[in-house]
Amino acid sequence: MARPKSASHDLKRDGILDIAARCFAERSYPAASMNDIAAACGTSKARLYHYYESKEAILLDLLERHTQRLLAVIAQTEAKAQRENLDERAALHALVHGLLQEYETSATRHAALLNDTKFLSDTPDPALGTPSVSPRDLILNRQRDIVAALTRFLKRAYPQRLTLANQTALTMMLLGMINWTFTWLRPEGPMSYAQFANEVVAVMENGFKAP
């Protein structure tokens, strides 16, 4: 009979994922080994294999959880907008703040999403629930869902500005402003993530003109 998981099993997995994300960010995914991750966790490789069967399994779980969290932020913002009767621009501004708040505490996980998804297998895996979907497809589809949601928020907020011809460009422009903050924005630096969110909102509303 299989031994039941302990109540702290997922908590331990979260700790492993945080450490693995740091290893991937510092060494790169290809260079980081299971030995490196185990050593950073202060455990043995055999113990690490108790939780994950491979480095790719760690990466997939890391990216699944991170993309689920980003989609949850979007859903929570939709609910907040409805609950508080926010207008469309206020809803978009709330989403920018929500995403940047999440990025502040998940910088290395977000770095893995942007840099390491390409290392996931592109071989379909029935264990994922859809026989034709590969691990890489799963995460890429989640990313597409996030981009599509942001486009919807933008179209509702600026219906006269977005068209079929420019909506992708403007969505990616906004993502470009916030997605790469892990490379330069530090919580202990002169500008907080919340302050930067205010600056992003100001650029959307006014461009670089003085408010």
Coordinates of C-alpha atoms in Angstrom, one line a residue:
M1 CA 0.0 0.0 0.0
A2 CA 1.3 3.4 -0.9
R3 CA 2.2 5.7 1.9
P4 CA -0.1 8.7 2.0
K5 CA 1.4 12.1 1.4
S6 CA 2.1 14.2 4.5
A7 CA 0.2 17.4 5.1
S8 CA 3.4 19.4 4.4
H9 CA 4.0 17.6 1.1
D10 CA 2.9 20.5 -1.1
L11 CA 4.6 23.0 1.2
K12 CA 7.9 21.1 0.7
R13 CA 7.3 21.1 -3.1
D14 CA 6.8 24.9 -3.0
G15 CA 10.1 25.3 -1.2
I16 CA 11.9 23.0 -3.8
L17 CA 10.3 25.0 -6.6
D18 CA 11.5 28.4 -5.2
I19 CA 15.0 27.1 -4.8
A20 CA 15.0 25.4 -8.3
A21 CA 13.8 28.7 -9.8
R22 CA 16.8 30.5 -8.2
C23 CA 19.2 27.8 -9.5
F24 CA 17.7 28.2 -13.0
A25 CA 18.0 32.0 -12.8
E26 CA 21.6 31.9 -11.5
R27 CA 23.1 29.0 -13.6
S28 CA 20.6 28.7 -16.5
Y29 CA 18.2 25.8 -16.8
P30 CA 20.5 23.7 -19.0
A31 CA 23.5 24.1 -16.6
A32 CA 21.6 23.5 -13.3
S33 CA 21.6 19.9 -12.3
M34 CA 19.5 17.8 -9.9
N35 CA 22.7 17.7 -7.8
D36 CA 22.8 21.5 -7.8
I37 CA 19.1 21.8 -6.8
A38 CA 19.5 19.1 -4.1
A39 CA 22.6 20.8 -2.6
A40 CA 20.8 24.2 -2.6
C41 CA 17.8 22.6 -0.8
G42 CA 20.2 21.1 1.7
T43 CA 19.2 17.6 0.9
S44 CA 20.3 14.6 -1.1
K45 CA 19.6 13.9 -4.7
A46 CA 17.8 10.7 -3.7
R47 CA 15.6 12.7 -1.4
L48 CA 14.9 15.2 -4.2
Y49 CA 13.8 12.3 -6.4
H50 CA 11.2 11.5 -3.7
Y51 CA 9.4 14.7 -4.9
Y52 CA 10.3 15.0 -8.5
E53 CA 11.4 12.3 -11.1
S54 CA 13.5 14.7 -13.1
K55 CA 14.6 18.3 -13.6
E56 CA 12.0 18.7 -16.3
A57 CA 9.3 17.6 -13.9
I58 CA 10.4 20.4 -11.6
L59 CA 10.3 23.0 -14.4
L60 CA 6.9 21.9 -15.5
D61 CA 5.4 22.0 -12.0
L62 CA 7.1 25.4 -11.4
L63 CA 5.6 26.8 -14.6
E64 CA 2.2 25.2 -14.1
R65 CA 1.9 26.8 -10.7
H66 CA 3.1 30.2 -11.8
T67 CA 0.8 30.4 -14.8
Q68 CA -2.1 29.2 -12.7
R69 CA -1.3 32.0 -10.2
L70 CA -1.2 34.6 -13.0
L71 CA -4.5 33.4 -14.4
A72 CA -5.9 33.6 -10.8
V73 CA -4.8 37.3 -10.6
I74 CA -6.7 38.0 -13.8
A75 CA -9.8 36.2 -12.4
Q76 CA -9.6 38.1 -9.1
T77 CA -9.3 41.4 -10.9
E78 CA -12.4 40.6 -13.0
A79 CA -14.3 39.8 -9.7
K80 CA -13.0 42.9 -8.0
A81 CA -14.1 45.0 -11.0
Q82 CA -17.6 43.6 -10.8
R83 CA -17.8 43.7 -7.0
E84 CA -16.6 47.3 -6.8
N85 CA -18.3 48.5 -10.1
L86 CA -15.0 49.7 -11.5
D87 CA -15.0 51.3 -14.9
E88 CA -13.0 49.6 -17.6
R89 CA -9.9 51.7 -17.2
A90 CA -9.9 51.3 -13.5
A91 CA -10.2 47.5 -14.0
L92 CA -7.1 47.5 -16.3
H93 CA -5.2 49.6 -13.9
A94 CA -6.1 47.1 -11.1
L95 CA -4.8 44.3 -13.3
V96 CA -1.5 46.0 -13.9
H97 CA -1.1 46.5 -10.1
G98 CA -2.1 42.9 -9.5
L99 CA 0.3 41.4 -11.9
L100 CA 3.2 43.6 -10.7
Q101 CA 2.4 42.7 -7.1
E102 CA 2.7 39.0 -8.1
Y103 CA 5.9 39.6 -10.1
E104 CA 7.5 41.2 -7.0
T105 CA 7.3 37.9 -5.1
S106 CA 7.9 35.5 -8.0
A107 CA 10.7 37.1 -10.0
T108 CA 12.7 33.9 -10.5
R109 CA 9.6 31.9 -11.4
H110 CA 8.7 34.5 -13.9
A111 CA 12.2 34.5 -15.3
A112 CA 11.8 30.7 -15.8
L113 CA 8.5 31.2 -17.6
L114 CA 10.0 33.7 -20.1
N115 CA 13.4 31.9 -20.5
D116 CA 12.9 28.2 -20.0
T117 CA 9.5 27.1 -21.4
K118 CA 11.4 26.2 -24.6
F119 CA 13.2 23.4 -22.7
L120 CA 10.0 21.5 -21.9
S121 CA 9.2 18.4 -24.0
D122 CA 7.1 19.0 -27.1
T123 CA 6.1 15.3 -27.1
P124 CA 2.3 14.9 -26.3
D125 CA 1.8 13.5 -22.8
P126 CA -1.6 11.8 -22.0
A127 CA -0.9 12.3 -18.3
L128 CA -1.6 16.0 -18.8
G129 CA -5.3 15.3 -19.5
T130 CA -5.4 15.9 -23.2
P131 CA -3.6 13.2 -25.3
S132 CA -2.4 15.7 -28.0
V133 CA -0.9 18.3 -25.5
S134 CA 2.8 18.3 -24.7
P135 CA 4.2 19.9 -21.5
R136 CA 5.5 22.8 -23.7
D137 CA 2.1 23.2 -25.3
L138 CA 0.4 23.3 -21.9
I139 CA 2.5 26.2 -20.7
L140 CA 2.4 28.1 -24.1
N141 CA -1.4 27.8 -24.1
R142 CA -1.5 29.3 -20.6
Q143 CA 0.7 32.2 -21.8
R144 CA -1.6 32.7 -24.7
D145 CA -4.6 32.8 -22.3
I146 CA -2.8 35.5 -20.2
V147 CA -2.1 37.6 -23.4
A148 CA -5.7 37.2 -24.6
A149 CA -7.0 38.3 -21.2
L150 CA -4.8 41.4 -21.2
T151 CA -6.0 42.2 -24.7
R152 CA -9.6 42.0 -23.6
F153 CA -8.9 44.4 -20.7
L154 CA -7.2 46.8 -23.1
K155 CA -9.9 46.7 -25.7
R156 CA -12.6 47.4 -23.0
A157 CA -10.5 50.2 -21.5
Y158 CA -9.5 51.9 -24.8
P159 CA -12.1 50.9 -27.4
Q160 CA -11.3 53.8 -29.7
R161 CA -7.5 53.1 -29.6
L162 CA -7.4 49.3 -30.2
T163 CA -8.2 47.9 -33.5
L164 CA -7.8 44.4 -35.1
A165 CA -4.6 45.7 -36.8
N166 CA -2.9 47.1 -33.7
Q167 CA -4.3 45.2 -30.7
T168 CA -1.5 42.6 -30.6
A169 CA 1.2 45.2 -30.8
L170 CA -0.3 47.3 -28.0
T171 CA -0.8 44.3 -25.8
M172 CA 2.8 43.2 -26.3
M173 CA 3.9 46.8 -25.7
L174 CA 2.2 46.7 -22.3
L175 CA 3.6 43.3 -21.5
G176 CA 7.0 44.5 -22.5
M177 CA 6.8 47.2 -19.8
I178 CA 5.9 44.8 -17.0
N179 CA 7.2 41.4 -18.0
W180 CA 10.9 42.0 -17.7
T181 CA 10.9 43.8 -14.4
F182 CA 12.8 40.8 -12.8
T183 CA 15.9 42.0 -14.8
W184 CA 16.1 45.4 -13.2
L185 CA 13.4 46.3 -10.6
R186 CA 14.4 45.4 -7.0
P187 CA 12.0 45.6 -4.1
E188 CA 14.7 47.3 -2.0
G189 CA 15.5 49.8 -4.8
P190 CA 14.5 53.5 -5.1
M191 CA 11.2 52.6 -6.8
S192 CA 8.8 50.0 -5.5
Y193 CA 6.7 47.6 -7.6
A194 CA 3.6 49.5 -6.6
Q195 CA 5.2 52.8 -7.6
F196 CA 6.2 51.3 -10.9
A197 CA 2.7 50.1 -11.5
N198 CA 1.5 53.7 -11.1
E199 CA 4.1 54.8 -13.7
V200 CA 2.8 52.2 -16.1
V201 CA -0.7 53.4 -15.6
A202 CA 0.4 57.0 -16.2
V203 CA 2.1 56.1 -19.5
M204 CA -1.1 54.3 -20.6
E205 CA -3.2 57.3 -19.8
N206 CA -0.9 60.2 -20.8
G207 CA 2.1 58.8 -22.7
F208 CA 5.2 60.6 -21.6
K209 CA 3.4 64.0 -21.4
A210 CA 3.4 65.7 -18.0
P211 CA 0.2 64.7 -16.1

